[in-house]
Short mmCIF file of C-alpha atoms in Angstrom, two decimals:
data_model
loop_
_atom_site.label_atom_id
_atom_site.label_comp_id
_atom_site.label_asym_id
_atom_site.label_seq_id
_atom_site.Cartn_x
_atom_site.Cartn_y
_atom_site.Cartn_z
CA MET A 161 -0.05 0.00 0.13
CA GLU A 162 2.74 2.43 1.12
CA SER A 163 4.57 1.50 -2.37
CA ASP A 164 1.47 2.36 -4.25
CA LEU A 165 0.80 5.58 -2.68
CA SER A 166 4.68 6.48 -3.32
CA GLN A 167 4.62 5.35 -7.11
CA SER A 168 1.13 7.35 -7.46
CA PHE A 169 2.70 10.62 -5.85
CA GLN A 170 6.15 10.40 -7.86
CA LYS A 171 3.55 10.16 -10.96
CA GLU A 172 2.16 13.40 -10.19
CA LEU A 173 5.37 14.86 -10.07
CA THR A 174 6.49 13.68 -13.49
CA CYS A 175 6.74 15.82 -16.47
CA PHE A 176 4.82 14.16 -19.18
CA ILE A 177 7.10 16.05 -22.08
CA CYS A 178 10.43 14.56 -20.38
CA LEU A 179 9.16 12.02 -18.21
CA SER A 180 11.64 12.92 -15.32
CA CYS A 181 10.94 14.83 -12.23
CA LEU A 182 9.39 18.49 -12.76
CA THR A 183 11.92 21.10 -13.19
CA ASP A 184 10.60 24.43 -12.18
CA PRO A 185 7.03 23.35 -12.62
CA VAL A 186 4.68 25.65 -14.38
CA THR A 187 0.62 24.80 -14.88
CA ILE A 188 -1.13 26.19 -17.98
CA ILE A 189 -4.75 27.32 -18.28
CA CYS A 190 -5.94 23.79 -18.68
CA GLY A 191 -4.60 22.79 -15.34
CA HIS A 192 -1.83 20.37 -16.56
CA SER A 193 2.02 20.97 -15.44
CA PHE A 194 5.22 20.40 -17.06
CA CYS A 195 8.62 21.57 -16.60
CA ARG A 196 9.04 25.39 -17.83
CA ALA A 197 12.11 24.30 -20.15
CA CYS A 198 10.17 21.42 -21.69
CA LEU A 199 7.38 23.76 -22.49
CA HIS A 200 9.87 26.64 -24.03
CA LEU A 201 11.54 23.63 -26.14
CA SER A 202 8.43 22.01 -27.04
CA ARG A 203 6.64 25.15 -28.37
CA GLU A 204 9.67 26.55 -30.44
CA ASP A 205 9.38 24.42 -33.40
CA ILE A 206 5.11 24.42 -33.19
CA GLN A 207 3.18 26.99 -35.40
CA PRO A 208 0.63 28.81 -33.16
CA PRO A 209 -1.87 28.40 -31.77
CA VAL A 210 0.06 25.99 -29.17
CA ARG A 211 -1.63 23.35 -27.63
CA CYS A 212 -1.21 20.97 -24.22
CA PRO A 213 1.00 18.31 -24.74
CA LEU A 214 -1.66 16.29 -23.08
CA CYS A 215 -5.12 17.43 -23.63
CA ARG A 216 -4.44 19.61 -26.80
CA GLU A 217 -6.09 22.89 -25.43
CA GLN A 218 -4.96 26.25 -26.49
CA TYR A 219 -2.56 28.21 -24.06
CA GLY A 220 -0.97 31.44 -24.09
CA LYS A 221 2.91 32.52 -23.88
CA LYS A 222 2.72 33.43 -20.09
CA LEU A 223 3.77 30.80 -17.87
CA ARG A 224 3.23 30.99 -13.92
CA THR A 225 4.95 28.96 -11.53
CA ASN A 226 3.12 26.25 -9.73
CA ILE A 227 4.44 27.13 -6.08
CA VAL A 228 2.63 24.06 -4.43
CA LEU A 229 4.27 21.64 -7.18
CA LYS A 230 7.97 23.30 -6.65
CA LYS A 231 7.75 22.93 -2.88
CA LEU A 232 6.83 19.14 -3.32
CA VAL A 233 9.55 18.60 -5.97
CA SER A 234 11.92 20.05 -3.31
CA ILE A 235 10.70 17.63 -0.67
CA VAL A 236 11.04 14.66 -2.89
CA ARG A 237 14.70 15.55 -4.16
CA GLN A 238 15.63 16.55 -0.32
CA ALA A 239 14.37 13.33 0.74
CA SER A 240 16.21 11.18 -2.11
CA LEU A 241 19.27 13.36 -0.95
CA MET A 242 19.21 12.28 2.55
CA LYS A 243 18.78 8.38 1.18
CA ASP A 244 21.94 8.91 -0.94
CA LEU A 245 23.64 10.57 2.04
CA SER A 246 22.92 7.62 4.32
CA SER A 247 24.67 4.88 2.23
CA GLU A 248 27.51 3.23 2.98
CA GLU A 249 29.71 4.91 0.56
CA GLN A 250 28.77 8.48 1.73
CA LYS A 251 30.03 7.81 5.20
CA CYS A 252 33.16 9.18 6.68
CA VAL A 253 35.82 6.49 6.68
CA THR A 254 37.83 8.43 9.25
CA HIS A 255 35.15 8.91 11.92
CA GLU A 256 32.13 6.61 10.63
CA ASP A 257 29.78 9.45 10.18
CA THR A 258 27.36 10.39 7.83
CA LYS A 259 28.37 13.56 5.66
CA ARG A 260 26.02 16.29 5.97
CA ILE A 261 28.03 19.43 5.34
CA PHE A 262 29.12 20.89 1.95
CA CYS A 263 32.48 22.38 1.86
CA ALA A 264 31.98 25.22 -0.70
CA GLU A 265 35.75 25.91 -1.79
CA ASN A 266 36.56 21.86 -2.36
CA ARG A 267 33.12 21.08 -3.36
CA ILE A 268 33.05 17.92 -1.29
CA PHE A 269 30.85 16.31 1.42
CA LEU A 270 32.44 16.15 5.29
CA CYS A 271 30.93 14.96 8.28
CA PRO A 272 30.60 17.35 11.03
CA LEU A 273 34.26 16.44 12.79
CA CYS A 274 36.18 16.78 9.36
CA SER A 275 34.74 20.51 8.99
CA ASN A 276 36.10 21.23 11.90
CA SER A 277 39.44 20.01 10.99
CA HIS A 278 42.54 22.10 10.57
CA GLU A 279 42.26 21.29 6.71
CA HIS A 280 38.38 22.72 6.32
CA ARG A 281 38.29 25.19 9.32
CA GLY A 282 38.53 28.13 7.29
CA HIS A 283 36.37 27.12 4.43
CA ARG A 284 32.76 28.09 3.92
CA HIS A 285 30.29 25.28 5.02
CA CYS A 286 27.03 24.97 5.04
CA PRO A 287 24.28 21.90 5.35
CA ILE A 288 24.00 19.84 2.03
CA GLU A 289 20.30 20.27 1.49
CA ALA A 290 20.64 24.02 1.52
CA ALA A 291 23.93 23.88 -0.88
CA ALA A 292 21.54 21.79 -3.00
CA GLU A 293 18.76 24.52 -3.14
CA ASP A 294 21.22 27.27 -3.82
CA GLN A 295 22.91 25.43 -6.44
CA MET A 296 19.48 24.78 -8.17
CA ASP A 297 18.65 28.23 -8.08
CA ARG A 298 21.72 29.20 -9.56
CA LEU A 299 20.86 26.71 -12.40
CA LEU A 300 17.42 28.07 -12.85
CA LYS A 301 18.63 31.66 -13.40
CA GLN A 302 21.04 30.53 -15.93
CA MET A 303 18.66 28.86 -17.76
CA THR A 304 16.36 31.84 -17.46
CA SER A 305 18.85 34.49 -18.94
CA LEU A 306 20.07 31.74 -21.74
CA TRP A 307 16.48 31.27 -22.88
CA GLU A 308 15.85 35.15 -23.13
CA LYS A 309 19.16 35.13 -25.33
CA VAL A 310 17.38 32.45 -27.41
CA GLN A 311 14.64 34.56 -27.54
CA GLU A 312 16.53 37.47 -28.62
CA ASN A 313 18.56 35.87 -31.25
CA GLN A 314 14.99 34.40 -32.79
CA GLU A 315 13.68 37.75 -33.27
CA ASN A 316 16.77 39.09 -34.71
CA LEU A 317 16.61 36.17 -37.34
CA GLU A 318 13.04 36.88 -38.08
CA ALA A 319 13.89 40.28 -38.37
CA GLU A 320 17.10 39.73 -40.74
CA ASN A 321 14.73 37.39 -42.85
CA ARG A 322 12.06 40.35 -43.37
CA MET A 323 14.89 42.92 -43.96
CA ARG A 324 16.36 40.67 -46.78
CA THR A 325 12.79 40.45 -48.56
CA LEU A 326 12.43 44.56 -48.34
CA TRP A 327 15.77 45.03 -48.92
CA THR A 328 15.40 43.32 -52.54
CA ASP A 329 12.33 45.16 -53.03
CA TYR A 330 13.75 48.32 -51.96
CA LEU A 331 16.61 47.98 -54.79
CA THR A 332 13.91 47.31 -57.70
CA LEU A 333 12.22 50.56 -56.42
CA ARG A 334 15.10 52.12 -56.22
CA GLU A 335 16.23 51.14 -59.87
CA GLU A 336 13.07 52.15 -61.30
CA MET A 337 13.45 55.81 -59.37
CA ILE A 338 16.98 56.24 -61.08
CA ARG A 339 15.67 55.47 -64.35
CA THR A 340 12.99 57.94 -63.98
CA GLU A 341 14.93 60.77 -63.26
CA TYR A 342 17.24 60.09 -65.85
CA ARG A 343 14.46 59.98 -68.33
CA LYS A 344 13.22 63.08 -67.23
CA LEU A 345 16.34 65.19 -67.37
CA HIS A 346 18.48 63.45 -69.87
CA PRO A 347 16.60 60.85 -72.25
CA LEU A 348 20.05 60.56 -74.02
CA LEU A 349 22.73 59.74 -71.41
CA CYS A 350 21.91 55.85 -71.47
CA GLU A 351 25.55 55.07 -70.75
CA GLU A 352 25.90 57.01 -67.59
CA GLU A 353 22.22 55.82 -66.20
CA GLU A 354 23.34 52.13 -66.69
CA LYS A 355 26.78 52.80 -64.85
CA HIS A 356 24.75 54.46 -62.05
CA ILE A 357 22.52 51.44 -61.95
CA GLU A 358 25.22 48.73 -61.85
CA SER A 359 26.47 50.78 -59.21
CA MET A 360 23.65 50.91 -57.17
CA ARG A 361 23.09 46.97 -58.17
CA ASN A 362 26.77 46.15 -56.80
CA GLU A 363 26.52 48.01 -53.64
CA GLY A 364 22.93 46.78 -53.05
CA GLN A 365 24.26 42.70 -53.36
CA CYS A 366 27.09 43.65 -51.11
CA VAL A 367 24.53 44.23 -48.45
CA LEU A 368 22.55 41.09 -49.54
CA GLU A 369 25.47 39.14 -48.91
CA LYS A 370 26.08 40.83 -45.81
CA LEU A 371 22.21 40.06 -44.66
CA ARG A 372 22.90 36.37 -45.91
CA THR A 373 26.05 35.52 -43.59
CA SER A 374 24.41 37.62 -40.46
CA GLU A 375 21.61 35.02 -41.08
CA THR A 376 23.99 32.32 -41.40
CA MET A 377 25.57 33.05 -38.24
CA MET A 378 22.17 33.63 -36.12
CA VAL A 379 21.27 30.23 -37.28
CA GLN A 380 24.40 28.69 -35.84
CA LYS A 381 24.14 30.76 -32.60
CA ARG A 382 20.22 29.23 -32.40
CA LYS A 383 21.99 25.50 -32.54
CA GLU A 384 24.27 26.38 -29.99
CA LEU A 385 22.00 28.36 -27.62
CA ARG A 386 19.61 25.46 -27.77
CA GLU A 387 22.14 22.52 -27.07
CA MET A 388 23.38 24.79 -24.03
CA TYR A 389 20.11 24.99 -22.70
CA GLN A 390 19.27 21.78 -23.36
CA GLU A 391 22.21 20.70 -21.25
CA LEU A 392 21.25 22.96 -18.43
CA LEU A 393 18.12 21.24 -18.58
CA ALA A 394 19.54 17.77 -18.32
CA MET A 395 21.54 18.97 -15.57
CA SER A 396 18.53 20.34 -13.71
CA GLN A 397 16.98 16.72 -13.42
CA GLU A 398 19.59 15.07 -11.94
CA PRO A 399 19.84 14.14 -8.17
CA TYR A 400 21.16 16.88 -5.87
CA VAL A 401 24.15 14.71 -5.39
CA VAL A 402 25.46 15.31 -8.87
CA LEU A 403 24.20 18.74 -8.95
CA LEU A 404 26.78 19.61 -6.27
CA GLN A 405 29.75 18.25 -7.89
CA GLY A 406 30.38 21.62 -9.49
CA LEU A 407 28.74 23.30 -12.45
CA ASP A 408 30.93 26.09 -12.45
CA ASP A 409 32.69 25.35 -16.06
CA MET A 410 29.13 24.93 -17.43
CA PHE A 411 27.68 28.27 -16.24
CA ARG A 412 31.18 29.92 -17.57
CA ARG A 413 30.67 28.13 -20.97
CA SER A 414 26.65 29.46 -20.76
CA GLU A 415 27.53 33.09 -19.93
CA SER A 416 30.26 33.24 -22.50
CA MET A 417 28.00 31.91 -25.37
CA GLN A 418 25.46 34.85 -24.11
CA LEU A 419 28.49 37.61 -24.42
CA SER A 420 29.12 36.80 -28.29
CA MET A 421 25.47 37.54 -29.57
CA PRO A 422 25.40 38.44 -33.37
CA GLN A 423 23.48 41.53 -34.14
CA PRO A 424 21.60 42.69 -37.17
CA ILE A 425 23.33 44.78 -39.59
CA LYS A 426 22.47 48.26 -40.82
CA THR A 427 21.11 48.48 -44.46
CA GLU A 428 21.63 51.42 -46.09
CA LEU A 429 23.27 52.94 -49.99
CA ASN A 430 25.45 55.70 -50.71
CA ALA A 431 23.25 58.37 -52.44
CA LEU A 432 25.34 58.63 -55.89
CA PRO A 433 24.28 61.68 -57.68
CA ILE A 434 22.50 61.85 -60.94
CA THR A 435 24.26 63.40 -63.82
CA GLY A 436 22.92 66.89 -64.64
CA LEU A 437 20.60 66.89 -61.55
CA ILE A 438 22.48 70.04 -59.69
CA GLU A 439 22.78 71.97 -62.91
CA SER A 440 18.98 71.37 -63.82
CA TYR A 441 18.16 72.48 -60.22
CA ASN A 442 20.76 75.56 -60.35
CA GLN A 443 18.80 77.11 -63.17
CA PHE A 444 15.92 77.79 -60.47
CA GLN A 445 18.07 79.65 -58.13
CA VAL A 446 17.88 83.14 -57.19
CA ARG A 447 20.72 85.29 -55.82
CA ILE A 448 19.98 87.96 -52.92
CA PRO A 449 22.52 90.42 -52.00
CA LEU A 450 23.74 89.95 -48.35
CA PRO A 451 22.89 93.88 -47.55
CA ASN A 452 19.41 93.35 -48.57
CA ILE A 453 18.66 90.31 -46.61
CA THR A 454 19.97 92.21 -43.54
CA MET A 455 17.42 94.88 -44.51
CA ILE A 456 14.60 92.54 -44.95
CA HIS A 457 15.29 90.79 -41.78
CA HIS A 458 15.48 94.26 -40.02
CA LYS A 459 12.25 95.23 -41.26
CA ILE A 460 10.65 92.09 -40.23
CA ASN A 461 11.97 92.40 -36.81
CA LEU A 462 10.40 96.13 -36.78
CA PHE A 463 7.30 94.85 -38.03
CA ASN A 464 6.72 92.19 -35.83
CA ALA A 465 7.81 94.64 -33.05
CA MET A 466 5.13 97.26 -34.05
CA ARG A 467 2.54 94.57 -34.20
CA ARG A 468 3.09 93.39 -30.69
CA LEU A 469 2.84 96.73 -29.60
CA SER A 470 -0.30 97.93 -31.34
CA PHE A 471 -1.92 94.88 -29.89
CA ARG A 472 -1.24 95.56 -26.37
CA PRO A 473 -3.15 97.60 -24.30
CA HIS A 474 -2.37 100.43 -22.25
CA ARG A 475 -2.40 99.95 -18.37
CA THR A 476 -3.66 103.45 -17.39
CA ASN A 477 -6.27 103.51 -20.05
CA LEU A 478 -7.81 100.30 -19.21
CA ASP A 479 -7.79 101.90 -15.80
CA TYR A 480 -9.37 105.23 -16.76
CA ARG A 481 -12.29 103.54 -18.90
CA SER A 482 -13.43 101.22 -16.00
#
């Protein structure tokens, strides 16, 4: 009976997606619960609307932590940790006592007497249960930070794809505009027109090539970030005994990966002059001597001053009339 109850309890704390104990459990609108990371990964390649993996009901992007389930999972993990520590292989050989102290410097388990020894006395110590919870919190924060970078990279990739299409359309429109201007100004300058178009096309193709290179880098970055995220997820599902052995190298790789994010490139074309355009506009210029401009400026200022004076009532006149 007790065994059946334990199995039923364990089943309720199992994620349907990864089939492991829930990690940072979230409950969606239909009431079913999954690992937060499992939902993130499962919905990435699914076109909206996104549905529950169990009942197929639609749910939104916002995910809320199930606090009760999270506490229950912590209790189960702590009980599993205590069971592992009570085994013979985890007992102190010297003092034949259970190792319940965690040494943060050496990242090893110690019995109370060993933690007070000359070798470890100056080190930071804490109960293994507390150290395990802290390590799990660090891991979940790292996963949150990494997933934000996954989303940022995906948004940049989608923007780069849209920009490539828009840039191609813009080059076509720019070419039409250039041809229109040449036909209006110089119908006979065919050679200059083609040189201008060719220069614009070459520059536009260079930008397109940069966009393709940037897109390739983002696709590769997406792969690396997802692999790193899956590695962190796999580690989060390990028992606390394994989790405490050290994740510093994994954290360093994750943080380093987040620092080097490919950024969208700026798209622009140089404004090449159209032959004869300036000469055509010069015929509409009007030269005004500087003294005349100065005189006009003074007259305008004087007119504005007089206008302000004429519309400003005199204080004594108002008082007299009233």
